[in-house]
Tab-separated table of C-alpha atoms in Angstrom:
chain	number	residue	atom	x	y	z
F	183	MET	CA	15.578	-8.756	-0.648
F	184	GLY	CA	12.274	-7.755	1.269
F	185	SER	CA	10.026	-8.704	-1.618
F	186	ARG	CA	7.245	-11.262	-2.362
F	187	HIS	CA	6.931	-12.819	-5.832
F	188	GLN	CA	3.650	-13.920	-7.291
F	189	ASN	CA	3.108	-15.775	-10.596
F	190	SER	CA	-0.656	-16.377	-10.088
F	191	ASN	CA	-3.570	-14.526	-11.755
F	192	SER	CA	-2.894	-11.422	-9.815
F	193	THR	CA	-2.108	-9.767	-13.133
F	194	GLU	CA	-4.212	-10.943	-16.054
F	195	LYS	CA	-3.728	-10.356	-19.673
F	196	GLU	CA	-6.240	-7.769	-20.768
F	197	GLU	CA	-6.815	-6.000	-24.199
F	198	GLY	CA	-8.790	-2.845	-24.338
F	199	ASP	CA	-11.770	-3.029	-26.694
F	200	ASP	CA	-12.036	-0.237	-29.464
F	201	GLY	CA	-15.008	1.428	-27.706
F	202	GLY	CA	-14.576	5.228	-27.472
F	203	VAL	CA	-13.739	6.910	-24.074
F	204	SER	CA	-14.425	10.690	-23.994
F	205	GLY	CA	-11.754	12.752	-22.390
F	206	ALA	CA	-12.390	15.351	-19.840
F	207	ALA	CA	-10.228	17.651	-17.991
F	208	VAL	CA	-9.807	17.101	-14.254
F	209	GLY	CA	-10.519	20.279	-12.060
F	210	VAL	CA	-8.734	20.757	-8.846
F	211	THR	CA	-10.840	22.292	-6.057
F	212	ALA	CA	-9.104	24.235	-3.301
F	213	VAL	CA	-11.098	23.944	-0.045
F	214	ALA	CA	-10.449	26.788	2.311
F	215	GLY	CA	-11.274	27.333	5.965
F	216	ALA	CA	-9.811	27.498	9.372
F	217	ALA	CA	-11.745	24.663	10.801
F	218	ALA	CA	-11.025	21.013	10.179
F	219	LEU	CA	-12.456	19.941	6.883
F	220	VAL	CA	-14.445	16.726	6.469
F	221	VAL	CA	-13.138	14.090	4.057
F	222	TRP	CA	-15.936	13.318	1.709
F	223	GLY	CA	-16.981	9.472	1.648
F	224	LEU	CA	-17.523	7.278	-1.368
F	225	SER	CA	-21.191	6.756	-0.226
F	226	LYS	CA	-21.817	10.406	-0.947
F	227	LEU	CA	-20.146	10.125	-4.340
F	228	PHE	CA	-22.441	7.308	-5.375
F	229	GLY	CA	-25.414	9.188	-4.078
F	230	SER	CA	-24.730	12.393	-5.677
F	231	SER	CA	-26.687	13.273	-8.867
F	232	LYS	CA	-24.580	16.167	-9.973
F	233	PRO	CA	-21.239	15.439	-11.739
F	234	GLU	CA	-19.729	18.641	-10.453
F	235	GLU	CA	-20.325	17.435	-6.828
F	236	ASN	CA	-18.542	14.148	-7.652
F	237	ASN	CA	-15.508	16.089	-8.918
F	238	ASN	CA	-15.361	18.115	-5.664
F	239	MET	CA	-15.459	15.033	-3.483
F	240	LEU	CA	-12.737	13.326	-5.297
F	241	MET	CA	-10.509	16.421	-5.715
F	242	GLY	CA	-10.561	17.739	-2.079
F	243	SER	CA	-7.253	18.321	-0.394
F	244	THR	CA	-8.214	17.865	3.243
F	245	ALA	CA	-5.587	15.225	4.171
F	246	LEU	CA	-2.549	16.922	2.747
F	247	GLU	CA	0.247	18.521	4.739
F	248	GLY	CA	1.206	21.947	3.589
F	249	GLY	CA	-0.884	21.921	0.454
F	250	TYR	CA	0.063	21.141	-3.107
F	251	ASP	CA	2.982	22.669	-4.795
F	252	ASP	CA	3.632	22.557	-8.546
F	253	ASP	CA	6.161	19.871	-8.763
F	254	LYS	CA	6.877	18.359	-5.381
F	255	TRP	CA	5.423	15.257	-3.807
F	256	THR	CA	3.452	16.179	-0.764
F	257	LYS	CA	3.312	14.018	2.488
F	258	PRO	CA	-0.009	13.151	3.830
F	259	LYS	CA	-1.221	14.302	7.199
F	260	TYR	CA	-0.606	12.232	10.301
F	261	ASP	CA	-2.589	8.938	10.355
F	262	TRP	CA	-2.980	8.974	6.596
F	263	PHE	CA	-1.048	7.122	3.938
F	264	LYS	CA	-0.345	7.975	0.320
F	265	LEU	CA	-0.543	5.639	-2.498
F	266	ASN	CA	1.234	6.692	-5.835
F	267	THR	CA	0.795	4.464	-8.930
F	268	ASP	CA	2.011	4.572	-12.512
F	269	ALA	CA	0.864	1.789	-14.920
F	270	SER	CA	2.783	-1.196	-13.696
F	271	GLY	CA	4.136	0.021	-10.267
F	272	GLY	CA	3.290	1.894	-7.168
F	273	LEU	CA	4.293	2.543	-3.558
F	274	ILE	CA	2.566	3.594	-0.213
F	275	ARG	CA	4.286	6.014	2.051
F	276	ASP	CA	3.305	7.411	5.558
F	277	HIS	CA	3.007	10.913	6.899
F	278	ARG	CA	6.827	11.105	7.271
F	279	GLY	CA	7.301	10.010	3.758
F	280	GLU	CA	8.650	6.759	4.805
F	281	TRP	CA	8.315	3.639	2.598
F	282	MET	CA	5.404	1.347	3.837
F	283	ILE	CA	5.098	-1.071	0.950
F	284	GLY	CA	5.314	-1.096	-2.912
F	285	PHE	CA	4.748	-3.260	-5.904
F	286	THR	CA	5.751	-3.827	-9.508
F	287	ALA	CA	3.556	-5.737	-11.849
F	288	LYS	CA	4.125	-7.311	-15.328
F	289	LEU	CA	1.283	-6.284	-17.494
F	290	GLU	CA	0.436	-7.732	-20.885
F	291	THR	CA	-1.734	-5.074	-22.345
F	292	SER	CA	-1.266	-2.231	-24.959
F	293	ASP	CA	-4.147	-0.255	-23.440
F	294	ILE	CA	-2.335	2.440	-21.269
F	295	THR	CA	-5.588	3.411	-19.562
F	296	LEU	CA	-6.312	-0.171	-18.580
F	297	ALA	CA	-2.725	-0.375	-17.258
F	298	GLU	CA	-3.074	2.740	-15.177
F	299	LEU	CA	-6.385	1.509	-13.599
F	300	HIS	CA	-4.796	-1.882	-12.932
F	301	ALA	CA	-2.085	-0.129	-10.814
F	302	VAL	CA	-4.718	1.772	-8.967
F	303	ARG	CA	-6.575	-1.442	-8.124
F	304	GLU	CA	-3.296	-3.297	-7.163
F	305	GLY	CA	-2.359	-0.440	-4.841
F	306	LEU	CA	-5.792	-0.236	-3.243
F	307	LYS	CA	-5.816	-4.045	-2.640
F	308	LEU	CA	-2.310	-3.823	-1.130
F	309	ALA	CA	-3.361	-0.987	1.174
F	310	LEU	CA	-6.209	-3.005	2.459
F	311	GLU	CA	-4.017	-6.031	3.077
F	312	GLU	CA	-1.715	-3.954	5.104
F	313	GLY	CA	-4.669	-2.545	7.197
F	314	LEU	CA	-4.172	1.038	5.747
F	315	THR	CA	-7.615	2.473	5.473
F	316	LYS	CA	-7.058	6.119	5.319
F	317	VAL	CA	-5.503	6.531	1.965
F	318	ILE	CA	-4.791	9.361	-0.635
F	319	ILE	CA	-4.384	7.934	-4.176
F	320	GLU	CA	-2.417	9.745	-6.621
F	321	THR	CA	-1.846	8.979	-10.256
F	322	ASP	CA	-0.557	11.075	-13.246
F	323	SER	CA	-3.149	9.511	-15.490
F	324	GLU	CA	-5.816	12.187	-15.861
F	325	GLN	CA	-8.077	9.846	-17.756
F	326	ALA	CA	-7.969	7.088	-15.175
F	327	VAL	CA	-9.072	9.632	-12.442
F	328	ASP	CA	-11.826	10.959	-14.815
F	329	LEU	CA	-13.145	7.353	-15.523
F	330	ILE	CA	-13.148	6.398	-11.921
F	331	LYS	CA	-15.238	9.432	-11.234
F	332	ASN	CA	-17.508	9.111	-14.157
F	333	PRO	CA	-17.712	5.454	-15.368
F	334	ASN	CA	-20.619	6.175	-17.426
F	335	LYS	CA	-18.237	7.767	-19.985
F	336	VAL	CA	-16.951	4.276	-20.968
F	337	ASN	CA	-18.488	2.514	-23.957
F	338	PRO	CA	-20.660	-0.265	-22.640
F	339	ARG	CA	-18.913	-2.659	-25.095
F	340	ASN	CA	-15.672	-2.133	-23.443
F	341	ILE	CA	-16.090	-4.749	-20.823
F	342	SER	CA	-12.426	-4.916	-19.715
F	343	LEU	CA	-12.322	-1.193	-18.979
F	344	ARG	CA	-15.637	-1.090	-17.150
F	345	SER	CA	-14.805	-3.959	-15.045
F	346	LYS	CA	-11.517	-2.497	-13.916
F	347	ILE	CA	-13.073	0.808	-13.005
F	348	GLU	CA	-15.825	-0.959	-11.020
F	349	GLU	CA	-13.103	-2.899	-9.114
F	350	CYS	CA	-11.351	0.431	-8.297
F	351	ARG	CA	-14.440	2.016	-6.970
F	352	SER	CA	-15.450	-1.051	-4.973
F	353	LEU	CA	-12.084	-1.213	-3.382
F	354	MET	CA	-12.085	2.499	-2.675
F	355	MET	CA	-15.533	2.034	-0.727
F	356	LYS	CA	-13.723	-0.423	1.498
F	357	HIS	CA	-11.394	2.217	2.876
F	358	SER	CA	-12.821	4.262	5.805
F	359	ASP	CA	-11.405	7.515	4.316
F	360	TRP	CA	-9.786	8.177	0.913
F	361	GLU	CA	-9.123	10.879	-1.683
F	362	LEU	CA	-8.237	10.615	-5.281
F	363	PHE	CA	-6.043	12.991	-7.127
F	364	HIS	CA	-4.589	13.554	-10.648
F	365	ILE	CA	-1.124	14.964	-10.277
F	366	CYS	CA	1.763	15.991	-12.499
F	367	ARG	CA	4.451	13.557	-13.628
F	368	GLU	CA	7.019	15.441	-11.469
F	369	LYS	CA	5.105	14.547	-8.313
F	370	ASN	CA	4.914	10.840	-9.337
F	371	ARG	CA	8.501	10.223	-9.935
F	372	CYS	CA	8.860	7.339	-7.550
F	373	ALA	CA	5.942	5.495	-8.993
F	374	ASP	CA	7.304	6.064	-12.455
F	375	ALA	CA	10.604	4.611	-11.367
F	376	MET	CA	8.865	1.562	-9.902
F	377	ALA	CA	7.010	1.116	-13.206
F	378	LYS	CA	10.154	1.099	-15.130
F	379	MET	CA	11.542	-1.440	-12.933
F	380	ALA	CA	8.721	-3.763	-13.700
F	381	LYS	CA	9.704	-3.952	-17.322
F	382	ASN	CA	12.582	-6.210	-16.602
F	383	GLN	CA	10.968	-8.692	-14.194
F	384	MET	CA	9.670	-12.188	-15.173
F	385	GLU	CA	7.128	-12.438	-12.193
F	386	GLN	CA	3.581	-11.289	-12.706
F	387	LEU	CA	3.604	-9.396	-9.385
F	388	ILE	CA	6.299	-8.488	-6.930
F	389	ILE	CA	5.512	-6.978	-3.420
F	390	TRP	CA	8.279	-4.889	-2.092
F	391	GLU	CA	8.161	-4.890	1.710
F	392	GLN	CA	11.294	-2.851	1.918
F	393	THR	CA	12.624	-0.135	-0.217
F	394	PRO	CA	14.158	-1.651	-3.458
F	395	THR	CA	17.945	-1.514	-3.537
F	396	ASN	CA	17.716	0.481	-6.843
F	397	LEU	CA	19.753	3.660	-6.187
F	398	HIS	CA	17.705	5.797	-8.432
F	399	ILE	CA	14.436	5.025	-6.470
F	400	GLN	CA	16.243	5.579	-3.171
F	401	ASN	CA	17.443	8.941	-4.203
F	402	LEU	CA	14.090	10.004	-5.448
F	403	LEU	CA	12.519	8.837	-2.117
F	404	SER	CA	15.070	10.937	-0.225
F	405	ALA	CA	14.432	14.009	-2.382
F	406	ASP	CA	10.669	13.706	-1.759
F	407	ILE	CA	10.888	14.237	1.949
F	408	ILE	CA	13.429	16.983	1.933
């Protein structure tokens, strides 16, 4: 089957508090230039005093092959890996678009933002366990990206949400290079299919070392690399 099942505390029950979270639009910054572009590090993100600088660092496109198009998943450049997540599932692919590893998680929370952040966290942990340190993170949750960039927007009383955000930021700092993007749902179809698969599982967490036999997911993976 090519999967590892876990029923430990990998995925805990979490309920979001009723503290408010202010929304914000995520701006996409195009970085142009003939020379090789520098991937901005997390240390600079934490040291920046201007919110707009944080946005630029997190929304750069230096590790993409062929740029972004409106509705098609894009391969990362050589030596980079791409993590796509969607609430209760995710997957990591290499520069050829080939499957590296994936996960499905059984979440017991009604807070969709908390679920999206949990998926980002699980994906980052998995990447580190696999020794993949140059990672592009993509999610179709605009709010999750915004809160990772701007944790001060979270109500201080919302302990669960603040804790999850800090976990994501801490894991990102352990990667040598990383980039974070909000993408449209069309680009995130494979992660969405993984999340839907998780709805029927009894295990708290399943690690997919090989591509699932689910025909729909296999077709989506093939379509992404055409």
